[in-house]
Amino acid sequence: LDSTIPAAKQKYIPTSGTYPKGFLVSGTHVGVKATNKSTPDLAFLASETPCAAAAVFTKNKFQAAPVTVSRNMLKRRNNTGVRSIIVNSGCANAVTGKGGMEDAEKMGEEADKCFEQPQDGKGGSSIVMSTGVIGQRLPIQKILRKIPTAYDGLGSSHDHWLTAARAICTTDTFPKLLSRTFTLPSSPSITYSLAGMTKGAGMIHPNMA
Amino acid sequence: TLLGMIATDAPIAPTLLPSLLTTAVNKSFNSISIDGDTSTNDTVAVLANGAAGGKEITSESSEDHAVFQETLTSFAIDLAKLVVRDGEGATKFVTIRVTEAPSEVGARKIASTIARSPLVKTALYGKDANWGRILCATGYSQISEPGQPINEVPEIVPEKTSVSFIPADGSAELKLLVNGEPESVDEVRAAEILEHEDLEILVRLGGGKEEAVYWTCDYSHEYITINGDYRT
């Protein structure tokens, strides 16, 4: 386990997991914050096939650009045909005006380019998220250059999931990753999986819809 | 900021996924508070690709839907709790349960208000069984409703309100206030309970059958240090 993680928190980090079929993830170092020389700060979660998707977003009136871009994408697609989630940490791309909106759109478009998905007239198919400091523009070229690297690094192992969970962290002291299996009454012989990662340590009183 | 991503290989109809997620998030991520600030970026997304096969869930009234809802909600609660465990500078993980309420909405407002009270949170950091601050937060929790004087709040009847600490080790609850009357608190026992990282604060309103749960943490010096240093 990572020695930078406080001893009291090590118990919350899984050492293995059971992850859902057809999903691939990665965590890649971009250096969104200039001081970050090696820690992964770009997470990519992709499905091998188009998915159903849904999201809830902050009700804060000053919604960050990726919130607006992602909500519009899901609405346009009627929650269908989604391929990936691309997330950067280190910069929230919030209160960044029209330029910030363009940056968030470019992140989604670059992620979309990784998939050979026929155009269906509904536009992009990637959810975009950002977290970090408010009021600064993303170093968008650095991020765009690394999205193909993030795609090449996709995998389904526990280490891939844990690295992705680490890549979304800001002031978090440990990556937050869980997985679980379950069955459904109509198909008792099939074992389904759920996997999830989350981040957050401060500015936390969510009110999402 | 809170971000969350959930992926499943179960087959869920796209039309059902938004309500499944909303229900799960209301009981989980929308029921936590670290510092009372709502971010500009909070987002939780769920993806379902159906790769494991089986029959697609297409009806809200199906048994599969109910099972998946329960699974997703409990999974989201576990994820949300991890966020609270990593609250900036936190030394305590606190469950706030408001029960015997006439409405769930009222119970949620009270739980949320206690969860964001700086004085409750600093008392928890100081290992102080300060039920007065808990009661104070309970009492003003509805004032924010425009045009509602405090004496018209139906959820809170001081003479019926009770506050207890529920120890994390499964031992007996410590009653601090019963039906509006303060108990003679065993300070040694209170100190023992507050030594644990985990604690539950139970507020019984004595006026109904609804309940709500919030998860929060304490405020420590470290919170100020971290956020005095974090630059925009």
CSV table of C-alpha atoms in Angstrom, one decimal:
chain,number,residue,atom,x,y,z
A,1,LEU,CA,0.0,0.0,0.0
A,2,ASP,CA,1.0,3.6,-0.6
A,3,SER,CA,3.0,4.9,2.3
A,4,THR,CA,1.8,8.5,1.7
A,5,ILE,CA,-1.7,7.4,2.8
A,6,PRO,CA,-2.2,7.8,6.6
A,7,ALA,CA,-2.1,4.6,8.5
A,8,ALA,CA,-5.6,5.1,9.9
A,9,LYS,CA,-7.0,5.3,6.4
A,10,GLN,CA,-5.2,2.3,4.9
A,11,LYS,CA,-8.1,0.0,6.0
A,12,TYR,CA,-10.5,1.8,3.6
A,13,ILE,CA,-8.5,0.9,0.5
A,14,PRO,CA,-9.5,-2.4,-1.1
A,15,THR,CA,-6.7,-4.8,-2.0
A,16,SER,CA,-8.9,-6.6,-4.6
A,17,GLY,CA,-12.2,-6.2,-6.3
A,18,THR,CA,-14.8,-7.7,-8.6
A,19,TYR,CA,-15.3,-5.3,-11.5
A,20,PRO,CA,-18.1,-5.0,-14.1
A,21,LYS,CA,-17.6,-6.7,-17.4
A,22,GLY,CA,-16.9,-4.5,-20.4
A,23,PHE,CA,-15.6,-1.5,-18.5
A,24,LEU,CA,-12.0,-0.3,-18.7
A,25,VAL,CA,-10.3,2.4,-16.7
A,26,SER,CA,-7.0,4.2,-16.3
A,27,GLY,CA,-5.3,7.0,-14.4
A,28,THR,CA,-2.7,9.1,-16.1
A,29,HIS,CA,-0.3,11.8,-15.1
A,30,VAL,CA,-0.9,15.1,-16.9
A,31,GLY,CA,0.4,17.7,-14.5
A,32,VAL,CA,-2.7,19.9,-14.4
A,33,LYS,CA,-1.2,21.6,-11.5
A,34,ALA,CA,2.3,22.6,-12.3
A,35,THR,CA,3.5,21.3,-8.9
A,36,ASN,CA,2.2,17.8,-9.7
A,37,LYS,CA,5.2,16.0,-11.2
A,38,SER,CA,4.1,12.4,-11.0
A,39,THR,CA,0.7,11.8,-9.5
A,40,PRO,CA,-2.1,10.6,-11.9
A,41,ASP,CA,-4.6,13.5,-12.4
A,42,LEU,CA,-6.6,12.3,-15.4
A,43,ALA,CA,-9.1,9.4,-15.0
A,44,PHE,CA,-10.7,7.6,-17.9
A,45,LEU,CA,-13.6,5.2,-17.5
A,46,ALA,CA,-14.8,3.6,-20.8
A,47,SER,CA,-17.2,1.0,-21.8
A,48,GLU,CA,-16.4,-1.4,-24.6
A,49,THR,CA,-20.0,-0.9,-25.8
A,50,PRO,CA,-22.4,2.1,-25.7
A,51,CYS,CA,-24.2,2.3,-22.4
A,52,ALA,CA,-27.2,3.7,-20.6
A,53,ALA,CA,-26.1,6.5,-18.4
A,54,ALA,CA,-27.5,9.0,-16.0
A,55,ALA,CA,-26.0,11.7,-13.8
A,56,VAL,CA,-27.0,14.1,-11.0
A,57,PHE,CA,-25.4,17.5,-10.8
A,58,THR,CA,-24.9,20.3,-8.3
A,59,LYS,CA,-27.7,22.8,-7.9
A,60,ASN,CA,-25.2,25.5,-7.2
A,61,LYS,CA,-26.2,28.5,-9.5
A,62,PHE,CA,-22.5,28.8,-10.6
A,63,GLN,CA,-22.2,25.5,-12.3
A,64,ALA,CA,-18.9,24.6,-13.7
A,65,ALA,CA,-18.4,24.1,-17.4
A,66,PRO,CA,-18.2,20.3,-17.3
A,67,VAL,CA,-21.5,20.2,-15.4
A,68,THR,CA,-23.2,22.1,-18.2
A,69,VAL,CA,-21.5,20.2,-21.0
A,70,SER,CA,-22.3,16.8,-19.4
A,71,ARG,CA,-25.9,17.6,-18.6
A,72,ASN,CA,-26.5,18.8,-22.2
A,73,MET,CA,-24.9,15.7,-23.6
A,74,LEU,CA,-27.0,13.3,-21.6
A,75,LYS,CA,-30.1,15.3,-22.5
A,76,ARG,CA,-29.3,15.2,-26.2
A,77,ARG,CA,-28.7,11.5,-26.1
A,78,ASN,CA,-31.7,10.6,-23.9
A,79,ASN,CA,-29.3,8.8,-21.6
A,80,THR,CA,-28.3,6.3,-24.3
A,81,GLY,CA,-25.1,5.6,-26.3
A,82,VAL,CA,-22.6,6.9,-23.7
A,83,ARG,CA,-19.1,5.5,-24.0
A,84,SER,CA,-16.9,7.1,-21.3
A,85,ILE,CA,-16.3,9.5,-18.5
A,86,ILE,CA,-13.2,11.7,-18.6
A,87,VAL,CA,-12.1,13.4,-15.4
A,88,ASN,CA,-9.3,15.7,-14.5
A,89,SER,CA,-8.3,16.8,-11.0
A,90,GLY,CA,-6.2,19.9,-10.1
A,91,CYS,CA,-8.5,22.4,-11.8
A,92,ALA,CA,-12.3,22.7,-11.5
A,93,ASN,CA,-12.9,24.5,-14.8
A,94,ALA,CA,-15.5,26.5,-12.8
A,95,VAL,CA,-16.3,30.2,-13.3
A,96,THR,CA,-14.2,30.2,-16.5
A,97,GLY,CA,-16.6,31.7,-18.9
A,98,LYS,CA,-17.1,30.7,-22.5
A,99,GLY,CA,-13.5,29.6,-22.8
A,100,GLY,CA,-14.1,27.1,-20.0
A,101,MET,CA,-17.1,25.7,-21.8
A,102,GLU,CA,-15.0,25.2,-24.9
A,103,ASP,CA,-12.4,23.5,-22.9
A,104,ALA,CA,-14.9,21.1,-21.4
A,105,GLU,CA,-16.3,20.3,-24.8
A,106,LYS,CA,-12.9,19.7,-26.2
A,107,MET,CA,-12.1,17.2,-23.4
A,108,GLY,CA,-15.3,15.3,-24.3
A,109,GLU,CA,-14.5,15.4,-28.0
A,110,GLU,CA,-11.0,14.1,-27.5
A,111,ALA,CA,-12.3,11.3,-25.4
A,112,ASP,CA,-14.9,10.5,-28.1
A,113,LYS,CA,-12.2,10.3,-30.8
A,114,CYS,CA,-10.8,7.2,-29.0
A,115,PHE,CA,-13.9,5.2,-29.9
A,116,GLU,CA,-14.8,4.1,-33.4
A,117,GLN,CA,-18.4,4.9,-32.9
A,118,PRO,CA,-20.5,5.8,-35.9
A,119,GLN,CA,-22.0,9.3,-35.8
A,120,ASP,CA,-25.6,9.1,-34.8
A,121,GLY,CA,-26.4,12.8,-35.0
A,122,LYS,CA,-26.6,13.1,-31.2
A,123,GLY,CA,-23.1,14.6,-30.7
A,124,GLY,CA,-20.6,13.5,-28.1
A,125,SER,CA,-20.8,10.4,-26.0
A,126,SER,CA,-18.5,11.3,-23.0
A,127,ILE,CA,-19.3,12.7,-19.6
A,128,VAL,CA,-16.8,15.3,-18.5
A,129,MET,CA,-15.9,16.1,-14.9
A,130,SER,CA,-13.3,18.4,-13.3
A,131,THR,CA,-12.3,19.1,-9.8
A,132,GLY,CA,-9.8,21.4,-8.1
A,133,VAL,CA,-9.3,25.1,-7.8
A,134,ILE,CA,-12.1,27.4,-9.0
A,135,GLY,CA,-11.6,30.3,-11.3
A,136,GLN,CA,-8.6,29.1,-13.4
A,137,ARG,CA,-8.6,27.9,-17.0
A,138,LEU,CA,-7.6,24.3,-17.6
A,139,PRO,CA,-4.2,23.6,-19.2
A,140,ILE,CA,-6.4,22.2,-22.0
A,141,GLN,CA,-3.6,21.3,-24.5
A,142,LYS,CA,-1.7,19.3,-21.9
A,143,ILE,CA,-4.9,17.4,-21.1
A,144,LEU,CA,-5.9,16.8,-24.7
A,145,ARG,CA,-2.4,15.5,-25.5
A,146,LYS,CA,-2.7,12.9,-22.8
A,147,ILE,CA,-6.2,11.6,-23.5
A,148,PRO,CA,-4.8,9.1,-26.2
A,149,THR,CA,-2.3,8.0,-23.6
A,150,ALA,CA,-5.1,7.5,-21.1
A,151,TYR,CA,-6.9,5.5,-23.7
A,152,ASP,CA,-3.9,3.3,-24.4
A,153,GLY,CA,-3.5,2.7,-20.7
A,154,LEU,CA,-7.1,1.4,-20.2
A,155,GLY,CA,-7.4,-1.9,-18.4
A,156,SER,CA,-9.7,-3.8,-16.1
A,157,SER,CA,-7.5,-5.0,-13.3
A,158,HIS,CA,-7.8,-3.9,-9.7
A,159,ASP,CA,-4.7,-1.8,-10.1
A,160,HIS,CA,-6.2,0.1,-13.0
A,161,TRP,CA,-9.3,0.9,-10.9
A,162,LEU,CA,-7.3,2.0,-8.0
A,163,THR,CA,-5.1,4.2,-10.1
A,164,ALA,CA,-8.1,5.8,-11.7
A,165,ALA,CA,-9.6,6.4,-8.2
A,166,ARG,CA,-6.4,8.1,-7.2
A,167,ALA,CA,-6.4,10.3,-10.3
A,168,ILE,CA,-9.6,12.0,-9.3
A,169,CYS,CA,-8.3,13.0,-5.8
A,170,THR,CA,-7.5,16.5,-4.7
A,171,THR,CA,-7.0,17.1,-1.0
A,172,ASP,CA,-8.2,13.5,-0.4
A,173,THR,CA,-5.9,11.5,1.7
A,174,PHE,CA,-6.9,8.1,0.2
A,175,PRO,CA,-8.5,6.8,-3.0
A,176,LYS,CA,-12.1,5.8,-2.6
A,177,LEU,CA,-13.0,2.7,-4.5
A,178,LEU,CA,-15.6,0.0,-3.9
A,179,SER,CA,-16.9,-3.0,-5.8
A,180,ARG,CA,-19.7,-5.4,-5.2
A,181,THR,CA,-21.5,-8.3,-6.8
A,182,PHE,CA,-25.2,-9.0,-6.8
A,183,THR,CA,-27.9,-11.1,-8.5
A,184,LEU,CA,-31.4,-10.2,-9.9
A,185,PRO,CA,-34.5,-12.3,-9.3
A,186,SER,CA,-35.1,-12.8,-13.0
A,187,SER,CA,-31.6,-14.1,-13.7
A,188,PRO,CA,-30.4,-15.8,-10.5
A,189,SER,CA,-27.6,-17.6,-12.3
A,190,ILE,CA,-25.9,-14.4,-13.5
A,191,THR,CA,-23.6,-12.5,-11.2
A,192,TYR,CA,-23.6,-8.8,-11.8
A,193,SER,CA,-21.0,-6.3,-10.6
A,194,LEU,CA,-21.0,-2.7,-9.5
A,195,ALA,CA,-17.9,-0.7,-9.1
A,196,GLY,CA,-17.6,2.9,-8.0
A,197,MET,CA,-15.1,5.5,-7.2
A,198,THR,CA,-15.6,8.8,-5.5
A,199,LYS,CA,-13.6,11.8,-4.3
A,200,GLY,CA,-14.2,14.6,-1.9
A,201,ALA,CA,-12.7,15.9,1.3
A,202,GLY,CA,-13.7,19.6,1.5
A,203,MET,CA,-16.5,21.8,0.0
A,204,ILE,CA,-18.8,19.0,0.7
A,205,HIS,CA,-22.5,19.5,1.3
A,206,PRO,CA,-23.9,18.0,-1.9
A,207,ASN,CA,-27.3,18.9,-3.2
A,208,MET,CA,-27.5,17.2,-6.6
A,209,ALA,CA,-30.4,16.7,-8.9
B,1,THR,CA,-16.1,19.0,-4.6
B,2,LEU,CA,-17.7,15.6,-4.7
B,3,LEU,CA,-17.3,13.5,-7.8
B,4,GLY,CA,-18.6,9.9,-8.2
B,5,MET,CA,-18.7,7.3,-10.9
B,6,ILE,CA,-20.5,4.1,-10.7
B,7,ALA,CA,-20.4,1.4,-13.4
B,8,THR,CA,-22.5,-1.8,-13.6
B,9,ASP,CA,-22.7,-4.6,-16.2
B,10,ALA,CA,-26.4,-5.1,-15.4
B,11,PRO,CA,-28.9,-4.3,-18.2
B,12,ILE,CA,-31.0,-1.3,-17.2
B,13,ALA,CA,-33.3,0.6,-19.5
B,14,PRO,CA,-31.9,4.2,-20.1
B,15,THR,CA,-35.3,5.7,-19.1
B,16,LEU,CA,-35.1,4.1,-15.7
B,17,LEU,CA,-31.5,5.0,-14.8
B,18,PRO,CA,-32.1,8.7,-13.9
B,19,SER,CA,-34.7,7.9,-11.2
B,20,LEU,CA,-32.7,5.0,-9.9
B,21,LEU,CA,-29.7,7.2,-9.5
B,22,THR,CA,-31.6,10.1,-8.0
B,23,THR,CA,-33.2,7.9,-5.4
B,24,ALA,CA,-29.9,6.4,-4.5
B,25,VAL,CA,-28.1,9.8,-4.3
B,26,ASN,CA,-30.8,11.3,-2.1
B,27,LYS,CA,-30.2,8.7,0.5
B,28,SER,CA,-26.4,8.8,0.2
B,29,PHE,CA,-24.3,11.6,-1.4
B,30,ASN,CA,-27.1,14.2,-0.7
B,31,SER,CA,-27.1,13.1,2.9
B,32,ILE,CA,-23.5,13.9,3.8
B,33,SER,CA,-21.9,17.1,5.0
B,34,ILE,CA,-18.3,17.9,5.8
B,35,ASP,CA,-18.2,21.7,5.9
B,36,GLY,CA,-21.6,22.8,4.7
B,37,ASP,CA,-20.3,24.2,1.4
B,38,THR,CA,-22.0,23.1,-1.9
B,39,SER,CA,-19.5,22.9,-4.7
B,40,THR,CA,-19.8,24.2,-8.3
B,41,ASN,CA,-18.8,20.8,-9.7
B,42,ASP,CA,-20.6,18.1,-7.7
B,43,THR,CA,-21.4,15.3,-10.1
B,44,VAL,CA,-22.3,11.6,-9.7
B,45,ALA,CA,-22.8,9.5,-12.8
B,46,VAL,CA,-23.8,5.9,-13.4
B,47,LEU,CA,-23.1,3.8,-16.5
B,48,ALA,CA,-24.9,0.5,-17.2
B,49,ASN,CA,-23.6,-1.5,-20.2
B,50,GLY,CA,-25.6,-4.7,-19.8
B,51,ALA,CA,-22.4,-6.8,-20.6
B,52,ALA,CA,-23.3,-9.5,-18.1
B,53,GLY,CA,-26.4,-10.4,-20.0
B,54,GLY,CA,-29.8,-11.3,-18.7
B,55,LYS,CA,-33.2,-9.6,-19.0
B,56,GLU,CA,-33.1,-5.8,-19.2
B,57,ILE,CA,-34.9,-4.0,-16.4
B,58,THR,CA,-37.6,-2.1,-18.1
B,59,SER,CA,-40.3,-1.6,-15.5
B,60,GLU,CA,-40.4,0.3,-12.3
B,61,SER,CA,-42.8,-2.2,-10.8
B,62,SER,CA,-40.6,-5.2,-11.4
B,63,GLU,CA,-38.8,-7.2,-8.7
B,64,ASP,CA,-35.5,-6.7,-10.5
B,65,HIS,CA,-36.0,-2.9,-10.3
B,66,ALA,CA,-36.6,-3.1,-6.6
B,67,VAL,CA,-33.5,-5.2,-6.0
B,68,PHE,CA,-31.3,-3.1,-8.2
B,69,GLN,CA,-32.6,0.1,-6.5
B,70,GLU,CA,-31.7,-1.4,-3.1
B,71,THR,CA,-28.3,-2.5,-4.2
B,72,LEU,CA,-27.4,0.8,-5.9
B,73,THR,CA,-28.6,2.8,-2.9
B,74,SER,CA,-26.7,0.8,-0.3
B,75,PHE,CA,-23.6,0.9,-2.6
B,76,ALA,CA,-23.9,4.7,-3.0
B,77,ILE,CA,-24.2,5.0,0.8
B,78,ASP,CA,-21.0,3.1,1.3
B,79,LEU,CA,-19.2,5.3,-1.2
B,80,ALA,CA,-20.6,8.5,0.4
B,81,LYS,CA,-19.5,7.3,3.8
B,82,LEU,CA,-15.9,7.0,2.5
B,83,VAL,CA,-16.0,10.7,1.6
B,84,VAL,CA,-17.0,11.6,5.1
B,85,ARG,CA,-14.3,9.4,6.5
B,86,ASP,CA,-11.8,11.6,4.5
B,87,GLY,CA,-13.3,14.9,5.5
B,88,GLU,CA,-10.5,17.5,5.7
B,89,GLY,CA,-9.0,17.3,9.2
B,90,ALA,CA,-11.8,15.0,10.4
B,91,THR,CA,-11.1,12.9,13.5
B,92,LYS,CA,-14.7,11.6,13.9
B,93,PHE,CA,-17.3,9.9,11.7
B,94,VAL,CA,-20.7,10.9,12.9
B,95,THR,CA,-24.1,9.5,12.0
B,96,ILE,CA,-27.0,11.8,12.8
B,97,ARG,CA,-30.3,10.0,12.9
B,98,VAL,CA,-33.5,11.9,13.4
B,99,THR,CA,-36.5,9.6,14.2
B,100,GLU,CA,-40.1,9.8,15.3
B,101,ALA,CA,-40.7,12.7,12.9
B,102,PRO,CA,-44.0,13.7,11.3
B,103,SER,CA,-42.3,13.9,7.9
B,104,GLU,CA,-39.1,12.7,6.3
B,105,VAL,CA,-38.6,16.2,4.9
B,106,GLY,CA,-38.6,17.7,8.3
B,107,ALA,CA,-36.3,15.0,9.7
B,108,ARG,CA,-33.9,15.6,6.8
B,109,LYS,CA,-33.8,19.3,7.5
B,110,ILE,CA,-33.1,18.8,11.2
B,111,ALA,CA,-30.4,16.2,10.5
B,112,SER,CA,-28.8,18.4,7.8
B,113,THR,CA,-28.8,21.4,10.2
B,114,ILE,CA,-27.1,19.5,13.0
B,115,ALA,CA,-24.6,18.1,10.5
B,116,ARG,CA,-23.5,21.6,9.4
B,117,SER,CA,-23.5,23.3,12.8
B,118,PRO,CA,-19.9,24.5,13.5
B,119,LEU,CA,-20.5,24.5,17.2
B,120,VAL,CA,-21.8,20.9,17.2
B,121,LYS,CA,-18.8,19.9,15.1
B,122,THR,CA,-16.2,21.6,17.3
B,123,ALA,CA,-17.8,20.0,20.4
B,124,LEU,CA,-17.4,16.6,18.7
B,125,TYR,CA,-13.7,17.4,18.0
B,126,GLY,CA,-13.4,18.4,21.7
B,127,LYS,CA,-15.0,15.2,22.8
B,128,ASP,CA,-17.7,17.2,24.6
B,129,ALA,CA,-21.1,15.6,25.0
B,130,ASN,CA,-22.7,19.0,24.3
B,131,TRP,CA,-26.3,18.1,23.8
B,132,GLY,CA,-27.2,21.8,24.2
B,133,ARG,CA,-25.6,22.6,20.9
B,134,ILE,CA,-27.3,19.7,19.2
B,135,LEU,CA,-30.6,20.9,20.6
B,136,CYS,CA,-29.9,24.4,19.5
B,137,ALA,CA,-29.3,23.3,15.9
B,138,THR,CA,-32.4,21.2,16.0
B,139,GLY,CA,-34.4,24.2,17.2
B,140,TYR,CA,-33.4,26.6,14.5
B,141,SER,CA,-33.3,24.1,11.7
B,142,GLN,CA,-36.6,25.3,10.1
B,143,ILE,CA,-36.1,29.0,10.4
B,144,SER,CA,-34.6,29.2,7.0
B,145,GLU,CA,-38.1,28.5,5.5
B,146,PRO,CA,-39.2,31.9,4.3
B,147,GLY,CA,-42.2,33.3,6.2
B,148,GLN,CA,-42.3,30.5,8.8
B,149,PRO,CA,-42.0,31.7,12.3
B,150,ILE,CA,-40.2,29.3,14.6
B,151,ASN,CA,-43.3,28.7,16.7
B,152,GLU,CA,-45.1,27.2,13.7
B,153,VAL,CA,-42.6,24.5,13.1
B,154,PRO,CA,-44.6,21.3,13.4
B,155,GLU,CA,-41.7,18.8,13.6
B,156,ILE,CA,-40.1,20.1,16.8
B,157,VAL,CA,-41.9,20.0,20.1
B,158,PRO,CA,-39.4,20.7,22.8
B,159,GLU,CA,-41.3,18.7,25.4
B,160,LYS,CA,-41.2,15.6,23.2
B,161,THR,CA,-37.6,15.9,22.0
B,162,SER,CA,-34.9,13.5,23.2
B,163,VAL,CA,-31.2,13.3,22.4
B,164,SER,CA,-28.9,10.3,22.9
B,165,PHE,CA,-25.4,9.2,21.9
B,166,ILE,CA,-25.3,5.7,20.4
B,167,PRO,CA,-21.9,4.2,21.0
B,168,ALA,CA,-20.1,2.6,18.1
B,169,ASP,CA,-19.3,-0.6,20.1
B,170,GLY,CA,-22.9,-1.7,20.5
B,171,SER,CA,-23.2,-0.8,24.1
B,172,ALA,CA,-26.2,0.9,25.6
B,173,GLU,CA,-27.2,4.4,24.4
B,174,LEU,CA,-26.3,7.4,26.6
B,175,LYS,CA,-29.4,9.5,27.1
B,176,LEU,CA,-28.6,13.2,27.3
B,177,LEU,CA,-32.1,14.6,27.0
B,178,VAL,CA,-35.4,12.8,27.5
B,179,ASN,CA,-38.7,14.5,26.5
B,180,GLY,CA,-37.1,17.9,26.8
B,181,GLU,CA,-35.6,17.2,30.3
B,182,PRO,CA,-31.8,17.0,30.7
B,183,GLU,CA,-30.5,13.7,32.1
B,184,SER,CA,-27.9,13.5,34.7
B,185,VAL,CA,-25.1,12.6,32.3
B,186,ASP,CA,-22.3,10.3,33.3
B,187,GLU,CA,-19.4,12.3,32.1
B,188,VAL,CA,-17.0,9.4,32.3
B,189,ARG,CA,-19.2,7.3,30.1
B,190,ALA,CA,-19.7,10.2,27.7
B,191,ALA,CA,-16.0,10.6,27.5
B,192,GLU,CA,-15.6,6.9,26.8
B,193,ILE,CA,-18.1,7.1,23.9
B,194,LEU,CA,-16.5,10.2,22.4
B,195,GLU,CA,-13.1,8.5,22.4
B,196,HIS,CA,-14.3,6.3,19.5
B,197,GLU,CA,-13.9,7.5,16.0
B,198,ASP,CA,-17.5,6.5,15.2
B,199,LEU,CA,-20.5,8.0,17.0
B,200,GLU,CA,-24.2,8.2,16.3
B,201,ILE,CA,-26.3,11.1,17.5
B,202,LEU,CA,-30.0,10.1,17.8
B,203,VAL,CA,-32.6,12.7,18.0
B,204,ARG,CA,-36.2,11.5,18.7
B,205,LEU,CA,-38.8,14.0,17.9
B,206,GLY,CA,-41.7,12.0,19.5
B,207,GLY,CA,-44.1,13.1,16.9
B,208,GLY,CA,-44.3,10.6,14.1
B,209,LYS,CA,-42.8,7.6,12.4
B,210,GLU,CA,-40.5,9.1,9.7
B,211,GLU,CA,-36.8,9.3,9.9
B,212,ALA,CA,-33.7,10.6,8.1
B,213,VAL,CA,-30.0,10.0,8.4
B,214,TYR,CA,-27.1,12.3,7.7
B,215,TRP,CA,-23.4,11.5,7.9
B,216,THR,CA,-20.9,14.1,9.0
B,217,CYS,CA,-17.5,14.7,10.7
B,218,ASP,CA,-16.0,17.0,13.3
B,219,TYR,CA,-14.2,20.3,12.7
B,220,SER,CA,-10.6,20.3,13.7
B,221,HIS,CA,-7.7,22.8,13.6
B,222,GLU,CA,-6.4,20.9,10.6
B,223,TYR,CA,-9.5,21.9,8.5
B,224,ILE,CA,-8.4,25.6,8.9
B,225,THR,CA,-4.8,24.7,8.1
B,226,ILE,CA,-5.7,22.9,4.9
B,227,ASN,CA,-8.2,25.5,3.6
B,228,GLY,CA,-6.1,28.5,4.7
B,229,ASP,CA,-3.4,27.1,2.4
B,230,TYR,CA,-5.5,26.0,-0.6
B,231,ARG,CA,-5.2,28.7,-3.2
B,232,THR,CA,-7.4,29.7,-6.1
